[in-house]
Structure formats: structure tokens, C-alpha cells
């Protein structure tokens, strides 16, 4: 069994039409999500979201891959060294 990793997933939402799909993907992986923070930046017409996760590496990669395929969504993950 693969060991879990702790990561922060940073998401920039520049296309509000993608939010429903984004939330659907996050719901799919909700059992791995520790917490979520969203910041709307109305002046720039975008949102910044950070997701803290505790999951196997392949699960994090699958989640970020699905999110990254959405139009107007940019996603990056930063992993704990532990």
C-alpha cells in the first residue's frame, strides 16, 4: 500500500464557468481533503483556492490532472518532505 503524502494544491480560477466541474472533482476526492480556503479576487475577476490534502501520491496526481484539464483553471501541488 502506498504511503500518504501531505500536500497543498493551489488552484487559480480564471473561468467562472468551470467552477461547477471544479467542485465536482473536489467532491470526488473529498475523503482526502483536510481543508479548503477560497479567496475571490473580484478586481481581477478570478479566485484563488488552496486545498490541503492527505493522500497517496497517485491520488493527488489524478486529482490535479483532472483539475488541470478544466479550461481556465491553473493548478500546482506542493508536497511535504515528510
Short mmCIF file of N, CA and C in Angstrom, two decimals:
data_model
loop_
_atom_site.label_atom_id
_atom_site.label_comp_id
_atom_site.label_asym_id
_atom_site.label_seq_id
_atom_site.Cartn_x
_atom_site.Cartn_y
_atom_site.Cartn_z
N UNK A 1 0.84 -1.19 0.00
CA UNK A 1 0.00 0.00 0.00
C UNK A 1 0.88 1.25 0.00
N UNK A 2 0.55 2.18 -0.86
CA UNK A 2 1.33 3.42 -0.97
C UNK A 2 1.08 4.32 0.23
N UNK A 3 2.15 4.92 0.72
CA UNK A 3 2.06 5.82 1.87
C UNK A 3 1.45 7.15 1.46
N UNK A 4 0.65 7.70 2.36
CA UNK A 4 0.05 9.01 2.09
C UNK A 4 1.08 10.11 2.18
N UNK A 5 0.81 11.18 1.43
CA UNK A 5 1.64 12.38 1.48
C UNK A 5 0.75 13.57 1.81
N UNK A 6 1.33 14.55 2.43
CA UNK A 6 0.64 15.81 2.73
C UNK A 6 1.02 16.79 1.64
N UNK A 7 0.03 17.47 1.09
CA UNK A 7 0.30 18.44 0.02
C UNK A 7 -0.68 19.59 0.10
N UNK A 8 -0.26 20.70 -0.48
CA UNK A 8 -1.14 21.84 -0.71
C UNK A 8 -1.33 21.95 -2.21
N UNK A 9 -2.58 22.00 -2.63
CA UNK A 9 -2.90 22.16 -4.04
C UNK A 9 -3.38 23.59 -4.23
N UNK A 10 -2.66 24.34 -5.05
CA UNK A 10 -3.02 25.73 -5.35
C UNK A 10 -3.78 25.76 -6.67
N UNK A 11 -4.93 26.42 -6.66
CA UNK A 11 -5.79 26.49 -7.84
C UNK A 11 -6.10 27.96 -8.13
N UNK A 12 -5.90 28.36 -9.38
CA UNK A 12 -6.30 29.70 -9.83
C UNK A 12 -7.45 29.50 -10.80
N UNK A 13 -8.57 30.13 -10.50
CA UNK A 13 -9.77 30.02 -11.33
C UNK A 13 -9.95 31.31 -12.11
N UNK A 14 -9.76 31.24 -13.41
CA UNK A 14 -9.94 32.41 -14.27
C UNK A 14 -11.19 32.28 -15.13
N UNK A 15 -11.88 31.15 -15.02
CA UNK A 15 -13.09 30.90 -15.80
C UNK A 15 -14.18 30.45 -14.83
N UNK A 16 -15.09 31.35 -14.49
CA UNK A 16 -16.16 31.04 -13.54
C UNK A 16 -17.06 29.91 -14.03
N UNK A 17 -17.11 29.71 -15.33
CA UNK A 17 -17.95 28.64 -15.88
C UNK A 17 -17.41 27.25 -15.51
N UNK A 18 -16.17 27.16 -15.08
CA UNK A 18 -15.56 25.87 -14.73
C UNK A 18 -15.76 25.50 -13.26
N UNK A 19 -16.36 26.38 -12.47
CA UNK A 19 -16.46 26.17 -11.03
C UNK A 19 -17.30 24.94 -10.68
N UNK A 20 -18.38 24.70 -11.38
CA UNK A 20 -19.20 23.52 -11.08
C UNK A 20 -18.41 22.23 -11.30
N UNK A 21 -17.66 22.17 -12.41
CA UNK A 21 -16.83 20.99 -12.68
C UNK A 21 -15.71 20.87 -11.65
N UNK A 22 -15.12 21.99 -11.28
CA UNK A 22 -14.07 22.00 -10.27
C UNK A 22 -14.60 21.45 -8.95
N UNK A 23 -15.75 21.93 -8.51
CA UNK A 23 -16.33 21.46 -7.25
C UNK A 23 -16.71 19.99 -7.32
N UNK A 24 -17.14 19.54 -8.48
CA UNK A 24 -17.48 18.13 -8.66
C UNK A 24 -16.24 17.25 -8.49
N UNK A 25 -15.12 17.68 -9.05
CA UNK A 25 -13.87 16.93 -8.91
C UNK A 25 -13.41 16.93 -7.45
N UNK A 26 -13.49 18.08 -6.80
CA UNK A 26 -13.08 18.15 -5.40
C UNK A 26 -13.97 17.25 -4.54
N UNK A 27 -15.25 17.19 -4.84
CA UNK A 27 -16.16 16.31 -4.10
C UNK A 27 -15.76 14.84 -4.28
N UNK A 28 -15.34 14.51 -5.48
CA UNK A 28 -14.90 13.14 -5.79
C UNK A 28 -13.72 12.72 -4.89
N UNK A 29 -12.88 13.69 -4.52
CA UNK A 29 -11.70 13.42 -3.71
C UNK A 29 -11.86 13.93 -2.28
N UNK A 30 -13.07 14.20 -1.85
CA UNK A 30 -13.31 14.84 -0.55
C UNK A 30 -12.80 14.04 0.64
N UNK A 31 -12.70 12.72 0.52
CA UNK A 31 -12.22 11.92 1.65
C UNK A 31 -10.74 12.16 1.93
N UNK A 32 -10.03 12.77 0.99
CA UNK A 32 -8.60 13.06 1.16
C UNK A 32 -8.34 14.51 1.54
N UNK A 33 -9.36 15.35 1.48
CA UNK A 33 -9.19 16.78 1.71
C UNK A 33 -9.23 17.09 3.21
N UNK A 34 -8.18 17.74 3.70
CA UNK A 34 -8.09 18.15 5.10
C UNK A 34 -8.83 19.48 5.28
N UNK A 35 -8.63 20.40 4.34
CA UNK A 35 -9.26 21.71 4.43
C UNK A 35 -9.16 22.46 3.11
N UNK A 36 -9.96 23.50 3.02
CA UNK A 36 -10.03 24.27 1.78
C UNK A 36 -10.22 25.74 2.13
N UNK A 37 -9.52 26.60 1.39
CA UNK A 37 -9.69 28.04 1.56
C UNK A 37 -9.83 28.67 0.18
N UNK A 38 -10.85 29.47 0.00
CA UNK A 38 -11.05 30.16 -1.26
C UNK A 38 -11.07 31.67 -1.07
N UNK A 39 -10.41 32.36 -1.97
CA UNK A 39 -10.35 33.82 -1.90
C UNK A 39 -10.78 34.39 -3.25
N UNK A 40 -11.94 35.03 -3.29
CA UNK A 40 -12.33 35.69 -4.54
C UNK A 40 -11.55 37.00 -4.71
N UNK A 41 -11.01 37.22 -5.87
CA UNK A 41 -10.28 38.45 -6.17
C UNK A 41 -11.08 39.18 -7.25
N UNK A 42 -12.11 39.84 -6.81
CA UNK A 42 -13.09 40.45 -7.73
C UNK A 42 -12.48 41.48 -8.66
N UNK A 43 -11.49 42.23 -8.18
CA UNK A 43 -10.87 43.26 -9.01
C UNK A 43 -10.20 42.67 -10.24
N UNK A 44 -9.73 41.43 -10.13
CA UNK A 44 -9.05 40.77 -11.25
C UNK A 44 -9.93 39.70 -11.90
N UNK A 45 -11.17 39.55 -11.39
CA UNK A 45 -12.13 38.59 -11.93
C UNK A 45 -11.58 37.16 -11.90
N UNK A 46 -10.99 36.78 -10.75
CA UNK A 46 -10.52 35.41 -10.58
C UNK A 46 -10.63 35.01 -9.12
N UNK A 47 -10.41 33.73 -8.86
CA UNK A 47 -10.44 33.22 -7.50
C UNK A 47 -9.19 32.39 -7.25
N UNK A 48 -8.74 32.42 -6.00
CA UNK A 48 -7.58 31.65 -5.57
C UNK A 48 -8.08 30.63 -4.54
N UNK A 49 -7.75 29.36 -4.75
CA UNK A 49 -8.20 28.30 -3.86
C UNK A 49 -6.99 27.48 -3.43
N UNK A 50 -6.91 27.19 -2.14
CA UNK A 50 -5.88 26.26 -1.66
C UNK A 50 -6.58 25.08 -0.99
N UNK A 51 -6.09 23.90 -1.32
CA UNK A 51 -6.66 22.66 -0.80
C UNK A 51 -5.54 21.91 -0.08
N UNK A 52 -5.73 21.58 1.19
CA UNK A 52 -4.78 20.75 1.93
C UNK A 52 -5.25 19.31 1.82
N UNK A 53 -4.35 18.41 1.39
CA UNK A 53 -4.73 17.02 1.21
C UNK A 53 -3.76 16.07 1.92
N UNK A 54 -4.27 14.92 2.29
CA UNK A 54 -3.51 13.82 2.86
C UNK A 54 -3.91 12.59 2.07
N UNK A 55 -3.07 12.19 1.10
CA UNK A 55 -3.46 11.14 0.16
C UNK A 55 -2.23 10.49 -0.46
N UNK A 56 -2.41 9.31 -1.03
CA UNK A 56 -1.30 8.71 -1.79
C UNK A 56 -0.93 9.61 -2.97
N UNK A 57 0.32 9.56 -3.38
CA UNK A 57 0.81 10.41 -4.46
C UNK A 57 -0.01 10.26 -5.73
N UNK A 58 -0.39 9.02 -6.07
CA UNK A 58 -1.15 8.82 -7.31
C UNK A 58 -2.53 9.45 -7.24
N UNK A 59 -3.13 9.51 -6.06
CA UNK A 59 -4.43 10.15 -5.90
C UNK A 59 -4.30 11.66 -6.09
N UNK A 60 -3.26 12.25 -5.50
CA UNK A 60 -3.04 13.69 -5.66
C UNK A 60 -2.78 14.01 -7.13
N UNK A 61 -1.97 13.19 -7.79
CA UNK A 61 -1.68 13.41 -9.21
C UNK A 61 -2.94 13.29 -10.07
N UNK A 62 -3.77 12.31 -9.76
CA UNK A 62 -5.02 12.15 -10.51
C UNK A 62 -5.93 13.35 -10.32
N UNK A 63 -6.06 13.81 -9.08
CA UNK A 63 -6.92 14.97 -8.79
C UNK A 63 -6.40 16.22 -9.51
N UNK A 64 -5.11 16.50 -9.38
CA UNK A 64 -4.56 17.70 -10.01
C UNK A 64 -4.62 17.59 -11.54
N UNK A 65 -4.45 16.38 -12.06
CA UNK A 65 -4.56 16.18 -13.50
C UNK A 65 -5.95 16.50 -14.01
N UNK A 66 -6.97 16.01 -13.30
CA UNK A 66 -8.35 16.30 -13.69
C UNK A 66 -8.65 17.79 -13.60
N UNK A 67 -8.20 18.42 -12.52
CA UNK A 67 -8.42 19.86 -12.36
C UNK A 67 -7.72 20.64 -13.45
N UNK A 68 -6.50 20.25 -13.78
CA UNK A 68 -5.72 20.96 -14.79
C UNK A 68 -6.29 20.87 -16.19
N UNK A 69 -7.15 19.90 -16.43
CA UNK A 69 -7.78 19.76 -17.75
C UNK A 69 -8.95 20.72 -17.95
N UNK A 70 -9.41 21.34 -16.86
CA UNK A 70 -10.53 22.27 -16.98
C UNK A 70 -10.04 23.59 -17.59
N UNK A 71 -10.82 24.12 -18.51
CA UNK A 71 -10.46 25.37 -19.18
C UNK A 71 -10.53 26.53 -18.19
N UNK A 72 -9.46 27.32 -18.16
CA UNK A 72 -9.41 28.49 -17.28
C UNK A 72 -9.01 28.17 -15.86
N UNK A 73 -8.49 26.95 -15.63
CA UNK A 73 -8.05 26.53 -14.31
C UNK A 73 -6.55 26.23 -14.37
N UNK A 74 -5.80 26.83 -13.44
CA UNK A 74 -4.37 26.53 -13.30
C UNK A 74 -4.19 25.85 -11.95
N UNK A 75 -3.43 24.77 -11.91
CA UNK A 75 -3.26 24.02 -10.66
C UNK A 75 -1.82 23.56 -10.50
N UNK A 76 -1.32 23.65 -9.27
CA UNK A 76 0.02 23.17 -8.91
C UNK A 76 -0.06 22.56 -7.52
N UNK A 77 0.77 21.56 -7.27
CA UNK A 77 0.82 20.93 -5.96
C UNK A 77 2.21 21.10 -5.35
N UNK A 78 2.24 21.35 -4.06
CA UNK A 78 3.49 21.41 -3.29
C UNK A 78 3.39 20.34 -2.22
N UNK A 79 4.41 19.47 -2.16
CA UNK A 79 4.38 18.32 -1.27
C UNK A 79 5.27 18.53 -0.04
N UNK A 80 4.82 17.98 1.08
CA UNK A 80 5.64 17.94 2.29
C UNK A 80 6.79 16.97 2.05
N UNK A 81 7.91 17.22 2.68
CA UNK A 81 9.05 16.31 2.55
C UNK A 81 8.92 15.11 3.46
N UNK A 82 7.96 15.12 4.38
CA UNK A 82 7.75 14.00 5.31
C UNK A 82 6.85 12.97 4.69
#
